[in-house]
Amino acid sequence: MRKNIVAGNWKMNKTYQDAQALVSEIDNMVRDEVTHENVEVIVTPPFPFLNSISKLIQGNSRMHLAAQDVSAHESGAYTGEVSAAMLKSVGVEYVLVGHSERRQYHHEDADLLLKKMKAALAQGIKPIFCCGEPLEVREAEDHFKYVAQQLRETVAHLSNEEFDQVVIAYEPIWAIGTGKTASSAQAQEMHASIREELSSIFDAQAAYNKTILYGGSANPGNAKELFSQPDVDGGLIGGASLKSRDFTDIIKSF
Ligand code: 13P
């Protein structure tokens, strides 16, 4: 069965103390309230908090840890970079790759994203690969082609075994942080199109099994409708993941 995932991407928010408090609340609420067996909860705090949060969630088998970025390099003279081996050594299991904010503000291109995925995979860390179109592409009705191309130039270059470890997140850029979520129909048709594309690159079974998350202004009010779509397997949550109540209510939307 395809795995359901709700991942919170905290982006550049929270101090150490706030982060500890938030994750403790989420940890408790997930223990007390989440009954759905097939859902993994992922938190994605900033780098300095990974080690302590890893210890905090250790006893909760539903909770998993992701990093927001990883270096494409193995080790060495790369000031400011964080390697996959470092992430692994503090218990990180997933890493975001290809988030639109990194593509936009850090000019990360397909070649670099593929290297980052390979670096993570070499350490047994699972990439959450983000794709999604800007508003002008949606308005020109080129969005299916645009996202297919994002997959063709990155994920398509992984081996079958590597691809098995990847989670896909569809995040239309016009919906991120704007309060303007994609409709459940828009999400469903893009997720189906992504699955179709993956099935032509890999095979039908691998594509069928793939967890594809939706991200972009998801909240407790719209998550149920989004998650009820047959090809939407969970969410990558920004703003609403910074509040334990909202984040837990989203997880409970399955
Ligand atoms: P928002 O949920 O704040 O729109 O952010 C989505 C996102 O970018 C998650 O990675």
mmCIF file of C-alpha atoms and ligand atoms in Angstrom:
data_model
loop_
_atom_site.group_PDB
_atom_site.id
_atom_site.type_symbol
_atom_site.label_atom_id
_atom_site.label_comp_id
_atom_site.label_asym_id
_atom_site.label_seq_id
_atom_site.Cartn_x
_atom_site.Cartn_y
_atom_site.Cartn_z
ATOM 1 C CA MET A 1 0.000 0.000 0.000
ATOM 2 C CA ARG A 2 1.162 3.524 -0.828
ATOM 3 C CA LYS A 3 2.417 5.363 2.236
ATOM 4 C CA ASN A 4 0.674 8.551 3.438
ATOM 5 C CA ILE A 5 2.954 11.314 4.663
ATOM 6 C CA VAL A 6 2.392 14.698 6.234
ATOM 7 C CA ALA A 7 5.618 16.715 6.360
ATOM 8 C CA GLY A 8 6.010 20.100 7.999
ATOM 9 C CA ASN A 9 8.571 22.395 6.389
ATOM 10 C CA TRP A 10 9.427 25.006 9.000
ATOM 11 C CA LYS A 11 11.587 27.013 6.590
ATOM 12 C CA MET A 12 13.579 29.773 8.393
ATOM 13 C CA ASN A 13 11.344 30.040 11.451
ATOM 14 C CA LYS A 14 11.612 29.458 15.222
ATOM 15 C CA THR A 15 14.402 29.773 17.763
ATOM 16 C CA TYR A 16 15.839 26.726 19.516
ATOM 17 C CA GLN A 17 13.440 27.121 22.459
ATOM 18 C CA ASP A 18 10.393 27.599 20.207
ATOM 19 C CA ALA A 19 11.391 24.618 18.101
ATOM 20 C CA GLN A 20 11.719 22.346 21.146
ATOM 21 C CA ALA A 21 8.311 23.426 22.395
ATOM 22 C CA LEU A 22 6.635 22.982 19.009
ATOM 23 C CA VAL A 23 7.989 19.515 18.401
ATOM 24 C CA SER A 24 7.102 18.363 21.937
ATOM 25 C CA GLU A 25 3.527 19.491 21.379
ATOM 26 C CA ILE A 26 3.331 17.764 17.995
ATOM 27 C CA ASP A 27 4.871 14.612 19.452
ATOM 28 C CA ASN A 28 2.254 14.495 22.226
ATOM 29 C CA MET A 29 -0.692 15.280 19.965
ATOM 30 C CA VAL A 30 0.376 12.649 17.453
ATOM 31 C CA ARG A 31 0.618 10.041 20.228
ATOM 32 C CA ASP A 32 -2.743 10.963 21.724
ATOM 33 C CA GLU A 33 -4.833 11.727 18.676
ATOM 34 C CA VAL A 34 -3.564 10.184 15.447
ATOM 35 C CA THR A 35 -5.152 6.788 14.963
ATOM 36 C CA HIS A 36 -4.578 6.299 11.215
ATOM 37 C CA GLU A 37 -1.982 3.495 10.966
ATOM 38 C CA ASN A 38 -0.506 4.312 7.566
ATOM 39 C CA VAL A 39 0.632 7.891 8.069
ATOM 40 C CA GLU A 40 4.180 9.072 8.622
ATOM 41 C CA VAL A 41 4.715 12.461 10.231
ATOM 42 C CA ILE A 42 7.848 14.367 9.234
ATOM 43 C CA VAL A 43 9.219 17.545 10.782
ATOM 44 C CA THR A 44 11.773 19.623 8.881
ATOM 45 C CA PRO A 45 13.398 22.092 11.261
ATOM 46 C CA PRO A 46 16.392 24.328 10.485
ATOM 47 C CA PHE A 47 19.850 22.685 10.712
ATOM 48 C CA PRO A 48 20.845 23.824 14.241
ATOM 49 C CA PHE A 49 17.828 22.066 15.782
ATOM 50 C CA LEU A 50 18.088 18.692 14.012
ATOM 51 C CA ASN A 51 20.190 16.935 16.620
ATOM 52 C CA SER A 52 18.051 17.843 19.625
ATOM 53 C CA ILE A 53 14.778 17.208 17.795
ATOM 54 C CA SER A 54 16.071 13.847 16.642
ATOM 55 C CA LYS A 55 16.438 12.864 20.303
ATOM 56 C CA LEU A 56 13.052 14.302 21.233
ATOM 57 C CA ILE A 57 11.127 12.216 18.701
ATOM 58 C CA GLN A 58 13.185 9.035 19.087
ATOM 59 C CA GLY A 59 10.559 7.152 21.079
ATOM 60 C CA ASN A 60 7.701 7.921 18.683
ATOM 61 C CA SER A 61 7.721 5.528 15.727
ATOM 62 C CA ARG A 62 5.357 7.742 13.707
ATOM 63 C CA MET A 63 7.612 10.791 13.816
ATOM 64 C CA HIS A 64 10.470 11.252 11.369
ATOM 65 C CA LEU A 65 13.100 13.889 10.773
ATOM 66 C CA ALA A 66 13.960 15.746 7.566
ATOM 67 C CA ALA A 67 16.506 18.422 6.698
ATOM 68 C CA GLN A 68 15.679 21.389 4.479
ATOM 69 C CA ASP A 69 18.787 21.042 2.321
ATOM 70 C CA VAL A 70 21.903 18.937 1.750
ATOM 71 C CA SER A 71 25.222 19.611 0.051
ATOM 72 C CA ALA A 72 25.950 17.919 -3.254
ATOM 73 C CA HIS A 73 29.529 17.414 -1.998
ATOM 74 C CA GLU A 74 30.703 14.586 0.211
ATOM 75 C CA SER A 75 33.029 16.587 2.509
ATOM 76 C CA GLY A 76 35.810 19.154 2.443
ATOM 77 C CA ALA A 77 36.338 22.863 1.873
ATOM 78 C CA TYR A 78 32.735 23.994 1.297
ATOM 79 C CA THR A 79 32.138 26.666 3.913
ATOM 80 C CA GLY A 80 28.562 26.764 5.147
ATOM 81 C CA GLU A 81 27.522 23.489 3.540
ATOM 82 C CA VAL A 82 26.093 20.484 5.396
ATOM 83 C CA SER A 83 26.820 16.991 4.081
ATOM 84 C CA ALA A 84 24.526 13.985 3.872
ATOM 85 C CA ALA A 85 26.859 12.070 6.215
ATOM 86 C CA MET A 86 26.484 14.827 8.827
ATOM 87 C CA LEU A 87 22.697 14.679 8.517
ATOM 88 C CA LYS A 88 22.751 10.900 8.762
ATOM 89 C CA SER A 89 24.886 11.075 11.907
ATOM 90 C CA VAL A 90 22.182 13.028 13.767
ATOM 91 C CA GLY A 91 19.323 10.774 12.682
ATOM 92 C CA VAL A 92 17.957 12.588 9.618
ATOM 93 C CA GLU A 93 15.897 10.276 7.394
ATOM 94 C CA TYR A 94 14.600 12.613 4.678
ATOM 95 C CA VAL A 95 15.784 15.758 2.931
ATOM 96 C CA LEU A 96 13.976 18.339 0.809
ATOM 97 C CA VAL A 97 15.507 18.734 -2.649
ATOM 98 C CA GLY A 98 14.319 21.148 -5.316
ATOM 99 C CA HIS A 99 12.112 23.366 -3.175
ATOM 100 C CA SER A 100 11.069 26.357 -5.264
ATOM 101 C CA GLU A 101 12.578 28.762 -2.715
ATOM 102 C CA ARG A 102 15.996 27.165 -3.215
ATOM 103 C CA ARG A 103 15.559 27.051 -6.975
ATOM 104 C CA GLN A 104 14.622 30.741 -6.960
ATOM 105 C CA TYR A 105 16.862 32.326 -4.303
ATOM 106 C CA HIS A 106 19.868 30.010 -4.618
ATOM 107 C CA HIS A 107 19.664 29.324 -8.338
ATOM 108 C CA GLU A 108 19.637 25.564 -7.882
ATOM 109 C CA ASP A 109 19.354 23.895 -11.277
ATOM 110 C CA ALA A 110 18.499 20.357 -12.380
ATOM 111 C CA ASP A 111 22.132 19.246 -12.480
ATOM 112 C CA LEU A 112 22.701 20.335 -8.861
ATOM 113 C CA LEU A 113 19.397 18.843 -7.673
ATOM 114 C CA LEU A 114 20.318 15.476 -9.141
ATOM 115 C CA LYS A 115 23.712 15.611 -7.406
ATOM 116 C CA LYS A 116 22.014 16.488 -4.104
ATOM 117 C CA MET A 117 19.601 13.566 -4.444
ATOM 118 C CA LYS A 118 22.488 11.202 -5.225
ATOM 119 C CA ALA A 119 24.502 12.513 -2.243
ATOM 120 C CA ALA A 120 21.537 11.939 0.082
ATOM 121 C CA LEU A 121 20.732 8.504 -1.335
ATOM 122 C CA ALA A 122 24.362 7.395 -0.944
ATOM 123 C CA GLN A 123 23.889 7.913 2.816
ATOM 124 C CA GLY A 124 20.495 6.223 2.922
ATOM 125 C CA ILE A 125 18.614 9.536 3.253
ATOM 126 C CA LYS A 126 15.390 9.738 1.255
ATOM 127 C CA PRO A 127 14.924 12.819 -0.930
ATOM 128 C CA ILE A 128 11.568 14.602 -0.935
ATOM 129 C CA PHE A 129 11.791 15.986 -4.442
ATOM 130 C CA CYS A 130 9.768 19.167 -4.976
ATOM 131 C CA CYS A 131 8.366 20.261 -8.322
ATOM 132 C CA GLY A 132 5.751 22.783 -9.397
ATOM 133 C CA GLU A 133 5.059 25.571 -11.835
ATOM 134 C CA PRO A 134 5.045 29.369 -11.478
ATOM 135 C CA LEU A 135 1.854 31.341 -12.125
ATOM 136 C CA GLU A 136 2.744 32.425 -15.674
ATOM 137 C CA VAL A 137 3.241 28.799 -16.711
ATOM 138 C CA ARG A 138 -0.139 27.847 -15.217
ATOM 139 C CA GLU A 139 -1.796 30.769 -17.007
ATOM 140 C CA ALA A 140 -0.211 29.683 -20.296
ATOM 141 C CA GLU A 141 -1.597 26.179 -19.584
ATOM 142 C CA ASP A 142 1.866 24.670 -19.870
ATOM 143 C CA HIS A 143 1.905 23.310 -16.304
ATOM 144 C CA PHE A 144 1.713 19.581 -17.083
ATOM 145 C CA LYS A 145 4.589 19.821 -19.557
ATOM 146 C CA TYR A 146 6.603 22.029 -17.190
ATOM 147 C CA VAL A 147 6.382 19.623 -14.237
ATOM 148 C CA ALA A 148 7.022 16.581 -16.473
ATOM 149 C CA GLN A 149 10.203 18.308 -17.650
ATOM 150 C CA GLN A 150 11.280 18.942 -14.036
ATOM 151 C CA LEU A 151 11.018 15.181 -13.448
ATOM 152 C CA ARG A 152 12.691 14.244 -16.744
ATOM 153 C CA GLU A 153 15.781 16.333 -16.006
ATOM 154 C CA THR A 154 16.262 15.045 -12.439
ATOM 155 C CA VAL A 155 14.421 12.025 -11.043
ATOM 156 C CA ALA A 156 14.538 10.242 -14.412
ATOM 157 C CA HIS A 157 18.321 9.916 -14.028
ATOM 158 C CA LEU A 158 18.030 7.804 -10.867
ATOM 159 C CA SER A 159 18.213 4.017 -10.894
ATOM 160 C CA ASN A 160 15.062 2.025 -10.082
ATOM 161 C CA GLU A 161 16.454 1.293 -6.614
ATOM 162 C CA GLU A 162 17.207 4.962 -5.988
ATOM 163 C CA PHE A 163 13.794 6.032 -7.263
ATOM 164 C CA ASP A 164 12.159 3.651 -4.787
ATOM 165 C CA GLN A 165 13.520 5.823 -1.959
ATOM 166 C CA VAL A 166 12.178 9.133 -3.317
ATOM 167 C CA VAL A 167 9.032 10.983 -2.249
ATOM 168 C CA ILE A 168 7.573 13.492 -4.722
ATOM 169 C CA ALA A 169 6.010 16.784 -3.609
ATOM 170 C CA TYR A 170 3.967 18.880 -6.025
ATOM 171 C CA GLU A 171 4.062 22.508 -4.922
ATOM 172 C CA PRO A 172 2.590 25.001 -7.370
ATOM 173 C CA ILE A 173 4.608 28.172 -6.730
ATOM 174 C CA TRP A 174 1.532 30.394 -6.963
ATOM 175 C CA ALA A 175 0.023 28.528 -3.999
ATOM 176 C CA ILE A 176 3.039 28.693 -1.659
ATOM 177 C CA GLY A 177 2.512 31.084 1.229
ATOM 178 C CA THR A 178 -0.185 32.935 -0.691
ATOM 179 C CA GLY A 179 -3.275 31.528 0.998
ATOM 180 C CA LYS A 180 -4.387 30.545 -2.498
ATOM 181 C CA THR A 181 -4.435 26.768 -2.492
ATOM 182 C CA ALA A 182 -4.832 24.625 -5.604
ATOM 183 C CA SER A 183 -8.329 23.205 -5.796
ATOM 184 C CA SER A 184 -8.581 19.496 -5.052
ATOM 185 C CA ALA A 185 -9.353 18.960 -8.762
ATOM 186 C CA GLN A 186 -6.239 20.891 -9.819
ATOM 187 C CA ALA A 187 -4.111 18.925 -7.350
ATOM 188 C CA GLN A 188 -5.597 15.599 -8.431
ATOM 189 C CA GLU A 189 -5.095 16.166 -12.153
ATOM 190 C CA MET A 190 -1.468 17.225 -11.649
ATOM 191 C CA HIS A 191 -0.731 14.312 -9.310
ATOM 192 C CA ALA A 192 -2.255 11.888 -11.830
ATOM 193 C CA SER A 193 -0.149 13.465 -14.555
ATOM 194 C CA ILE A 194 3.014 13.137 -12.424
ATOM 195 C CA ARG A 195 2.212 9.485 -11.756
ATOM 196 C CA GLU A 196 1.681 8.916 -15.472
ATOM 197 C CA GLU A 197 5.020 10.536 -16.250
ATOM 198 C CA LEU A 198 6.776 8.419 -13.591
ATOM 199 C CA SER A 199 5.172 5.317 -15.009
ATOM 200 C CA SER A 200 6.620 6.081 -18.442
ATOM 201 C CA ILE A 201 10.095 6.779 -16.965
ATOM 202 C CA PHE A 202 10.177 3.819 -14.545
ATOM 203 C CA ASP A 203 7.278 1.374 -14.552
ATOM 204 C CA ALA A 204 3.615 1.299 -13.695
ATOM 205 C CA GLN A 205 4.059 -0.482 -10.372
ATOM 206 C CA ALA A 206 6.801 1.862 -9.148
ATOM 207 C CA ALA A 207 4.677 4.854 -10.148
ATOM 208 C CA TYR A 208 1.587 3.409 -8.486
ATOM 209 C CA ASN A 209 3.488 2.875 -5.237
ATOM 210 C CA LYS A 210 4.982 6.372 -5.198
ATOM 211 C CA THR A 211 3.896 8.774 -2.464
ATOM 212 C CA ILE A 212 3.068 12.147 -4.027
ATOM 213 C CA LEU A 213 2.489 15.039 -1.611
ATOM 214 C CA TYR A 214 0.673 18.296 -2.257
ATOM 215 C CA GLY A 215 2.094 21.574 -0.905
ATOM 216 C CA GLY A 216 0.861 25.152 -1.088
ATOM 217 C CA SER A 217 -1.370 26.852 1.501
ATOM 218 C CA ALA A 218 -2.658 23.546 2.827
ATOM 219 C CA ASN A 219 -4.446 24.000 6.155
ATOM 220 C CA PRO A 220 -6.870 22.163 8.459
ATOM 221 C CA GLY A 221 -9.775 23.573 6.438
ATOM 222 C CA ASN A 222 -8.766 22.193 3.048
ATOM 223 C CA ALA A 223 -6.606 19.144 3.868
ATOM 224 C CA LYS A 224 -9.463 16.636 4.040
ATOM 225 C CA GLU A 225 -10.691 17.516 0.578
ATOM 226 C CA LEU A 226 -7.147 17.456 -0.860
ATOM 227 C CA PHE A 227 -6.217 14.155 0.819
ATOM 228 C CA SER A 228 -9.418 12.482 -0.363
ATOM 229 C CA GLN A 229 -8.185 12.681 -3.965
ATOM 230 C CA PRO A 230 -6.983 9.290 -5.230
ATOM 231 C CA ASP A 231 -3.506 10.525 -6.251
ATOM 232 C CA VAL A 232 -2.863 12.898 -3.336
ATOM 233 C CA ASP A 233 -0.992 10.890 -0.704
ATOM 234 C CA GLY A 234 -0.367 13.612 1.841
ATOM 235 C CA GLY A 235 1.004 17.092 2.219
ATOM 236 C CA LEU A 236 4.118 19.210 2.492
ATOM 237 C CA ILE A 237 2.991 21.943 4.851
ATOM 238 C CA GLY A 238 4.641 25.321 5.370
ATOM 239 C CA GLY A 239 2.849 27.964 7.463
ATOM 240 C CA ALA A 240 0.347 25.611 9.088
ATOM 241 C CA SER A 241 3.142 23.304 10.295
ATOM 242 C CA LEU A 242 4.348 26.023 12.680
ATOM 243 C CA LYS A 243 1.275 25.554 14.874
ATOM 244 C CA SER A 244 0.945 22.197 16.606
ATOM 245 C CA ARG A 245 -2.870 22.281 16.601
ATOM 246 C CA ASP A 246 -3.148 23.061 12.890
ATOM 247 C CA PHE A 247 -0.443 20.605 11.904
ATOM 248 C CA THR A 248 -1.999 17.765 13.921
ATOM 249 C CA ASP A 249 -5.454 18.528 12.538
ATOM 250 C CA ILE A 250 -3.994 18.258 9.027
ATOM 251 C CA ILE A 251 -2.481 14.875 9.901
ATOM 252 C CA LYS A 252 -5.897 13.783 11.192
ATOM 253 C CA SER A 253 -7.526 14.745 7.879
ATOM 254 C CA PHE A 254 -6.920 11.301 6.347
HETATM 255 P P1 13P B 1 2.771 27.027 2.712
HETATM 256 O O1 13P B 1 2.056 25.848 3.285
HETATM 257 O O2 13P B 1 3.152 28.057 3.739
HETATM 258 O O3 13P B 1 2.063 27.595 1.529
HETATM 259 O O4 13P B 1 4.195 26.465 2.175
HETATM 260 C C1 13P B 1 4.225 25.339 1.386
HETATM 261 C C2 13P B 1 5.647 24.928 1.230
HETATM 262 O O5 13P B 1 6.424 25.583 0.570
HETATM 263 C C3 13P B 1 6.086 23.709 1.924
HETATM 264 O O6 13P B 1 7.358 23.323 1.493
#
